[in-house]
mmCIF file of C-alpha atoms in Angstrom:
data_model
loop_
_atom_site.group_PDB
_atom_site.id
_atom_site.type_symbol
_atom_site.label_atom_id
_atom_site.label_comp_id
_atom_site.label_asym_id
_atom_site.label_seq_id
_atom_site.Cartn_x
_atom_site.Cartn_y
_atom_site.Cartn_z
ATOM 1 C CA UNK W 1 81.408 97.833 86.139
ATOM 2 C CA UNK W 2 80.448 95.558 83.485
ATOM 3 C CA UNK W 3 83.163 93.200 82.205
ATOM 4 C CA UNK W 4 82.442 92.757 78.492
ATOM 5 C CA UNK W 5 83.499 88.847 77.101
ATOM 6 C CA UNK W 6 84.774 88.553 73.489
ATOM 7 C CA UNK W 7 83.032 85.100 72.581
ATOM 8 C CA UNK W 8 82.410 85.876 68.607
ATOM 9 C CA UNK W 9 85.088 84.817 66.638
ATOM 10 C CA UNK W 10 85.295 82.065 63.840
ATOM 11 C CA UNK W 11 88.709 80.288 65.364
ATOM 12 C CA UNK W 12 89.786 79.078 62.262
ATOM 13 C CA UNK W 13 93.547 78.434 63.487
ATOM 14 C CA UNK W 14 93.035 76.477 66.338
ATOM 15 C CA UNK W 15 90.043 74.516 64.329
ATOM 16 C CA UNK W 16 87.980 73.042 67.155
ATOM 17 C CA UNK W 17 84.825 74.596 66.863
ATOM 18 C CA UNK W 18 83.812 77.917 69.015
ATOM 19 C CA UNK W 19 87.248 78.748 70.919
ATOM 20 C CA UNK W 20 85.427 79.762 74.167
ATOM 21 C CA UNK W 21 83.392 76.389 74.245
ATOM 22 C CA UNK W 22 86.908 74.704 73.564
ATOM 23 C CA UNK W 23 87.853 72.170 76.789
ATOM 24 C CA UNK W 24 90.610 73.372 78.926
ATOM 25 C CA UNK W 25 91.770 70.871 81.502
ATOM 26 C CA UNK W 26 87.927 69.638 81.312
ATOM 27 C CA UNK W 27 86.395 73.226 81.589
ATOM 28 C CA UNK W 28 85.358 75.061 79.126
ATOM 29 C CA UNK W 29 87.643 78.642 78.237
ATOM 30 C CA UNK W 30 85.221 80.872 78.680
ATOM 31 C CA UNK W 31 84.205 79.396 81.793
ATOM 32 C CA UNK W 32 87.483 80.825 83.847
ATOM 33 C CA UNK W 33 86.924 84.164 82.551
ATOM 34 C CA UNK W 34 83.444 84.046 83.855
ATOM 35 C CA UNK W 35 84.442 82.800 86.965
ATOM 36 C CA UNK W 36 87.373 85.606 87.489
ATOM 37 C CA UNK W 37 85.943 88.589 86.534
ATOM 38 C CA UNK W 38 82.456 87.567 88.522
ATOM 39 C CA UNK W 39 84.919 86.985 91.991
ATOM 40 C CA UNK W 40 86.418 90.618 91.219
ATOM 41 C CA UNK W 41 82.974 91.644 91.146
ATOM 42 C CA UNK W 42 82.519 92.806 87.863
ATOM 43 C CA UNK W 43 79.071 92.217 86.175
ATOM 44 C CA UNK W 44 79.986 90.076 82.709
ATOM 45 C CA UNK W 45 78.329 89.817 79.602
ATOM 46 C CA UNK W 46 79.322 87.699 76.545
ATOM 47 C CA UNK W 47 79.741 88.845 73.299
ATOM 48 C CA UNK W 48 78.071 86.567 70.663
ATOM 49 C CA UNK W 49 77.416 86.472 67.178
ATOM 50 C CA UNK W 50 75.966 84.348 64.686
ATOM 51 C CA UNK W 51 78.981 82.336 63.987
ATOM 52 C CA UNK W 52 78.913 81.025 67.927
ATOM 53 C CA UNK W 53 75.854 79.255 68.421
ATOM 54 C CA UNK W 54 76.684 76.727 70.904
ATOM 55 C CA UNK W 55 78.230 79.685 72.759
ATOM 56 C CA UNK W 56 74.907 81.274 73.142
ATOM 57 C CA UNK W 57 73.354 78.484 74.146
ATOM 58 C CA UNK W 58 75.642 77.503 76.458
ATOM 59 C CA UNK W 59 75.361 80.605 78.690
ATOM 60 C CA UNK W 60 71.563 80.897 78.117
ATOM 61 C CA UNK W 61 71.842 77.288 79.822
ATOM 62 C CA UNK W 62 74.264 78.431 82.373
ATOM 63 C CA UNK W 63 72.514 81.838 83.125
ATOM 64 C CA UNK W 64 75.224 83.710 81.195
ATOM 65 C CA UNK W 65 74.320 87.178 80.251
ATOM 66 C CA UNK W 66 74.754 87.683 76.993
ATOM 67 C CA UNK W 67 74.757 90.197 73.908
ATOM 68 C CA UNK W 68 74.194 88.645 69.960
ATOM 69 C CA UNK W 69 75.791 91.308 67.898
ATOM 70 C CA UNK W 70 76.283 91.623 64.478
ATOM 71 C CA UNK W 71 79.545 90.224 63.719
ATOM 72 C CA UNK W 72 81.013 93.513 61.826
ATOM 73 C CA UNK W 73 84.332 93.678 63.769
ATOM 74 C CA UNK W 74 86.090 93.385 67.229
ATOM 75 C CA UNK W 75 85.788 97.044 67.859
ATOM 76 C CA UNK W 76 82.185 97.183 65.946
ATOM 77 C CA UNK W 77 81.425 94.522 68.362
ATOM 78 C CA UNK W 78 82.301 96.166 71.749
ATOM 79 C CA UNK W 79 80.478 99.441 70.766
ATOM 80 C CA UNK W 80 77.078 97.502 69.808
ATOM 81 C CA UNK W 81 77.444 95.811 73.231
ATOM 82 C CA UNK W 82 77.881 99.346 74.586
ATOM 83 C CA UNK W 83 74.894 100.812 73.224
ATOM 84 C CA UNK W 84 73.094 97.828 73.480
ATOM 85 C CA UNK W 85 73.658 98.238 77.458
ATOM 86 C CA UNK W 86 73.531 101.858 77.264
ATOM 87 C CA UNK W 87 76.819 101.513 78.820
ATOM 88 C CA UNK W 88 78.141 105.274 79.767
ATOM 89 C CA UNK W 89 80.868 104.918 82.025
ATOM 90 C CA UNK W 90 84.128 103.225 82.113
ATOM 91 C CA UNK W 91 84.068 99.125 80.980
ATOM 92 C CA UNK W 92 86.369 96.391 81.139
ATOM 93 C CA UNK W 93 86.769 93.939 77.828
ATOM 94 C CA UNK W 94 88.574 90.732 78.131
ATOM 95 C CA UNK W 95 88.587 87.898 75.841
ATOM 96 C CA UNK W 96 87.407 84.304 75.954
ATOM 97 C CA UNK W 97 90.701 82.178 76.061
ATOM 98 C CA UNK W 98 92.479 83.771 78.842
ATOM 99 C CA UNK W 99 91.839 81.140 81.558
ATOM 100 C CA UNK W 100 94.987 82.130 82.977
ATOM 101 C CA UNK W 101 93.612 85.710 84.382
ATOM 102 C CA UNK W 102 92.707 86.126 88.134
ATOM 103 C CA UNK W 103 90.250 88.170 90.178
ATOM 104 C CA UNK W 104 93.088 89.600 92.289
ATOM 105 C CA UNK W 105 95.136 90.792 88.751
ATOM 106 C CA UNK W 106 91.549 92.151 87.677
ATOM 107 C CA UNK W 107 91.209 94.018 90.836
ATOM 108 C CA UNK W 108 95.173 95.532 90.903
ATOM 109 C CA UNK W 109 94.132 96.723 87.205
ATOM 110 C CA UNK W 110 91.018 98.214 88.127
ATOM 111 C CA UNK W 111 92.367 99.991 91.344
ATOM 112 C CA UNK W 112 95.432 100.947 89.164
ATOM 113 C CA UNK W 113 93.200 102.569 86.430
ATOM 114 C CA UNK W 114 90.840 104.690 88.877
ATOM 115 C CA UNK W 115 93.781 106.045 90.323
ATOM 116 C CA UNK W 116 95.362 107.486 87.252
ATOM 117 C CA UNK W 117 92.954 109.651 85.972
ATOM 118 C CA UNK W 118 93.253 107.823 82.443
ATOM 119 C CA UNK W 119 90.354 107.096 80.274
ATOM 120 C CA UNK W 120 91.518 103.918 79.163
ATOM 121 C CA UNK W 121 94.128 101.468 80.483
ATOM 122 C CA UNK W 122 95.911 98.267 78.322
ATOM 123 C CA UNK W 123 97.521 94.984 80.136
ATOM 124 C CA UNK W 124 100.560 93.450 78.654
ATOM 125 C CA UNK W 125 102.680 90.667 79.837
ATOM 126 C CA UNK W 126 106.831 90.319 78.848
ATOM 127 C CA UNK W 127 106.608 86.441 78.500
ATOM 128 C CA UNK W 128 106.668 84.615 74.857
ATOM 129 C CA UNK W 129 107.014 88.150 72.989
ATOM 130 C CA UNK W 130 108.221 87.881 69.126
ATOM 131 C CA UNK W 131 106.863 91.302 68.327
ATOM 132 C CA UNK W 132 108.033 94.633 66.780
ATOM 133 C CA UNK W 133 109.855 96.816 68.261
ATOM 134 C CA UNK W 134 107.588 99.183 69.163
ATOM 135 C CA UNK W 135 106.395 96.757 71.848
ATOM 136 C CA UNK W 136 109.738 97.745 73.569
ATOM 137 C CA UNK W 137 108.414 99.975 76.689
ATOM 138 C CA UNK W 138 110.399 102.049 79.085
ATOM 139 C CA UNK W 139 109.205 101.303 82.548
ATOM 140 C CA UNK W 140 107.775 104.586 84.256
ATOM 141 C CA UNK W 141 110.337 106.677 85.949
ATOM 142 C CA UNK W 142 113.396 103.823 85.360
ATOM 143 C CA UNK W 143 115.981 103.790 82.603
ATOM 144 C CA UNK W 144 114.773 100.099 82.692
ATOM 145 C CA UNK W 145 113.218 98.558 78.787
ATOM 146 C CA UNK W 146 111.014 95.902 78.770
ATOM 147 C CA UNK W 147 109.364 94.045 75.705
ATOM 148 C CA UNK W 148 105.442 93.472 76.241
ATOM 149 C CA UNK W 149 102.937 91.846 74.427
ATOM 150 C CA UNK W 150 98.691 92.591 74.956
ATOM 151 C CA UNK W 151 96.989 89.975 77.067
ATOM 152 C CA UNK W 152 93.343 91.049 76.051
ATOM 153 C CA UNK W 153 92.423 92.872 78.793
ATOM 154 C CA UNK W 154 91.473 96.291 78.233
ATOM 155 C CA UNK W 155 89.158 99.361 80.141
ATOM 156 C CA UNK W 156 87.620 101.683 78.492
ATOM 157 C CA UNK W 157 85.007 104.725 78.704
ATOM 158 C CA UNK W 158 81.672 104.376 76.793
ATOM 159 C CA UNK W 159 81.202 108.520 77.073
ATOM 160 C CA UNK W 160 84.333 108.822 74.849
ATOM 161 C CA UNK W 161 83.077 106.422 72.298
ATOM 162 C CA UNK W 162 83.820 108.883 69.756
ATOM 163 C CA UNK W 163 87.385 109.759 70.631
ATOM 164 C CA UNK W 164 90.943 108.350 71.315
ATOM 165 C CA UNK W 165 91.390 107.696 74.420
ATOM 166 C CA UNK W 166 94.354 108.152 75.632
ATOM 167 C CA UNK W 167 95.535 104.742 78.043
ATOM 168 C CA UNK W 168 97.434 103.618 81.294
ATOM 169 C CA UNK W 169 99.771 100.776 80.145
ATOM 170 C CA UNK W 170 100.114 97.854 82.537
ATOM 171 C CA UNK W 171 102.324 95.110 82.987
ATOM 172 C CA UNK W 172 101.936 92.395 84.911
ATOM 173 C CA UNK W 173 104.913 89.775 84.972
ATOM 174 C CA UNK W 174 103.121 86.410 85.283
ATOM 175 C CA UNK W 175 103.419 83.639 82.338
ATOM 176 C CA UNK W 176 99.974 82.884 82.453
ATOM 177 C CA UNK W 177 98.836 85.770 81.051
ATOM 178 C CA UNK W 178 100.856 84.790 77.836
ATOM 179 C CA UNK W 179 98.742 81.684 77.490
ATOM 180 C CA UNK W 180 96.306 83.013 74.833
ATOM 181 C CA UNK W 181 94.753 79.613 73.061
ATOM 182 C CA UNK W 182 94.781 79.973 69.353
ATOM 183 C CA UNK W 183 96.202 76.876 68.200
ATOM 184 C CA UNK W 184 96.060 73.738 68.981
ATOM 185 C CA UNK W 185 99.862 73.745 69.978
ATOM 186 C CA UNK W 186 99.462 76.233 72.327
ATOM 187 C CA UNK W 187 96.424 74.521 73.970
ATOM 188 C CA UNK W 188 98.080 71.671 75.095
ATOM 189 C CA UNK W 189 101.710 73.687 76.088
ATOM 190 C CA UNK W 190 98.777 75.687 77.806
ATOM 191 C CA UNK W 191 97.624 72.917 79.896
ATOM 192 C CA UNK W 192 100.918 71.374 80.564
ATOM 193 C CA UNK W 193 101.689 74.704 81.880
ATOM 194 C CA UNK W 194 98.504 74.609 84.336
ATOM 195 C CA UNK W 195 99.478 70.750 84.872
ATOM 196 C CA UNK W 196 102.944 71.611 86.250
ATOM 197 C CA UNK W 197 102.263 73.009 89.477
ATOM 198 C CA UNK W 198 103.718 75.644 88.574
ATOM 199 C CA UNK W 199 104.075 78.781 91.090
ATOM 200 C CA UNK W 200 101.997 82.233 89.744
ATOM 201 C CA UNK W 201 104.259 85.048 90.328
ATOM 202 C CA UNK W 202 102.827 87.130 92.878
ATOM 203 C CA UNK W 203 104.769 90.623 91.589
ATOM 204 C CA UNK W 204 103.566 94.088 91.209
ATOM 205 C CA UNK W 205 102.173 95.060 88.462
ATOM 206 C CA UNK W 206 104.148 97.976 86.357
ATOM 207 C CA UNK W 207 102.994 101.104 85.005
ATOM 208 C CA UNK W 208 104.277 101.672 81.753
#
């Protein structure tokens, strides 16, 4: 499955050039996606446009696969990949500053989603939510709430371009996944976080 990278955006909030090329405990961003979805064994390609540059050079440099598209939109962006690919089957989409995602959580998702007959599937994680509540979610077959927030990590199917496709909601209860770098506050809580030694929660994840 091909693991599509969203790599395209201005970052005007955190204001530190090209957020995936941003340095994360030394690294940069992008570079823990890479290396998670490649161990789950997913085939990944960055998404690039004209406003990141240095981010296309740095994964022609690095062998990066990569797709230059036009810029028009998030969701403009994924289905110019698609085509581009000639993508026809399910995909995953993740984006750049999630250096808190693992292979394993990638590979509970994926398993998850090809056993529930959904064509698309949604993460979400209950840590640092201040959202509406309509991100209030009853827990499958419980009388148990829970608030959830997206993490950026989404499948969907390239055959149903054209429709809406109806998705498996996920939650998985680790903080990491909350850790979403797009300001310059929540880059260094991000890395104090990652500095702490702090235990990942090795829980379930929920269907929704």
């Amino acid at each position: 499955m091909y693991a599509l990278i969203l790599a395209g955006g201005k970052a005007s909030r955190l204001g530190m050039g090209e957020k995936a090329l941003v340095r994360f405990l030394n690294r940069p961003l992008l570079s823990y996606v890479i290396e998670s979805v490649t161990s789950a064994g997913l085939e990944p390609f960055v998404i690039v446009t004209s406003q990141t540059p240095y981010t296309s050079n740095y994964c022609r440099i690095q062998g990066i696969p990569l797709i230059l598209t036009d810029g028009a939109g998030y969701v403009e962006d994924i289905w110019q990949a698609v085509l581009d690919l000639s993508i026809t089957g399910p995909f995953l989409t993740i984006c750049a500053d999630l250096p808190g995602i693992t292979p394993e959580q990638i590979n509970s998702v994926l398993d998850l989603y090809k056993e529930s007959g959904y064509p698309a599937c949604s993460v979400w994680t209950p840590y640092a939510v201040d959202l509406p509540t309509e991100t209030i979610f009853r827990i499958k077959d419980t009388n148990h709430d829970i608030p959830g927030k997206p993490v950026g990590l989404n499948i969907l199917r390239a055959d149903l371009i054209e429709e809406v496709q109806d998705e498996l909601k996920i939650l998985i209860e680790d903080p990491f996944l909350s850790l979403n770098i797009n300001t310059r506050e929540e880059l260094v809580l991000a890395e104090k976080i990652f500095s702490s030694g702090c235990k990942r929660l090795n829980q379930q994840p929920i269907i929704l």
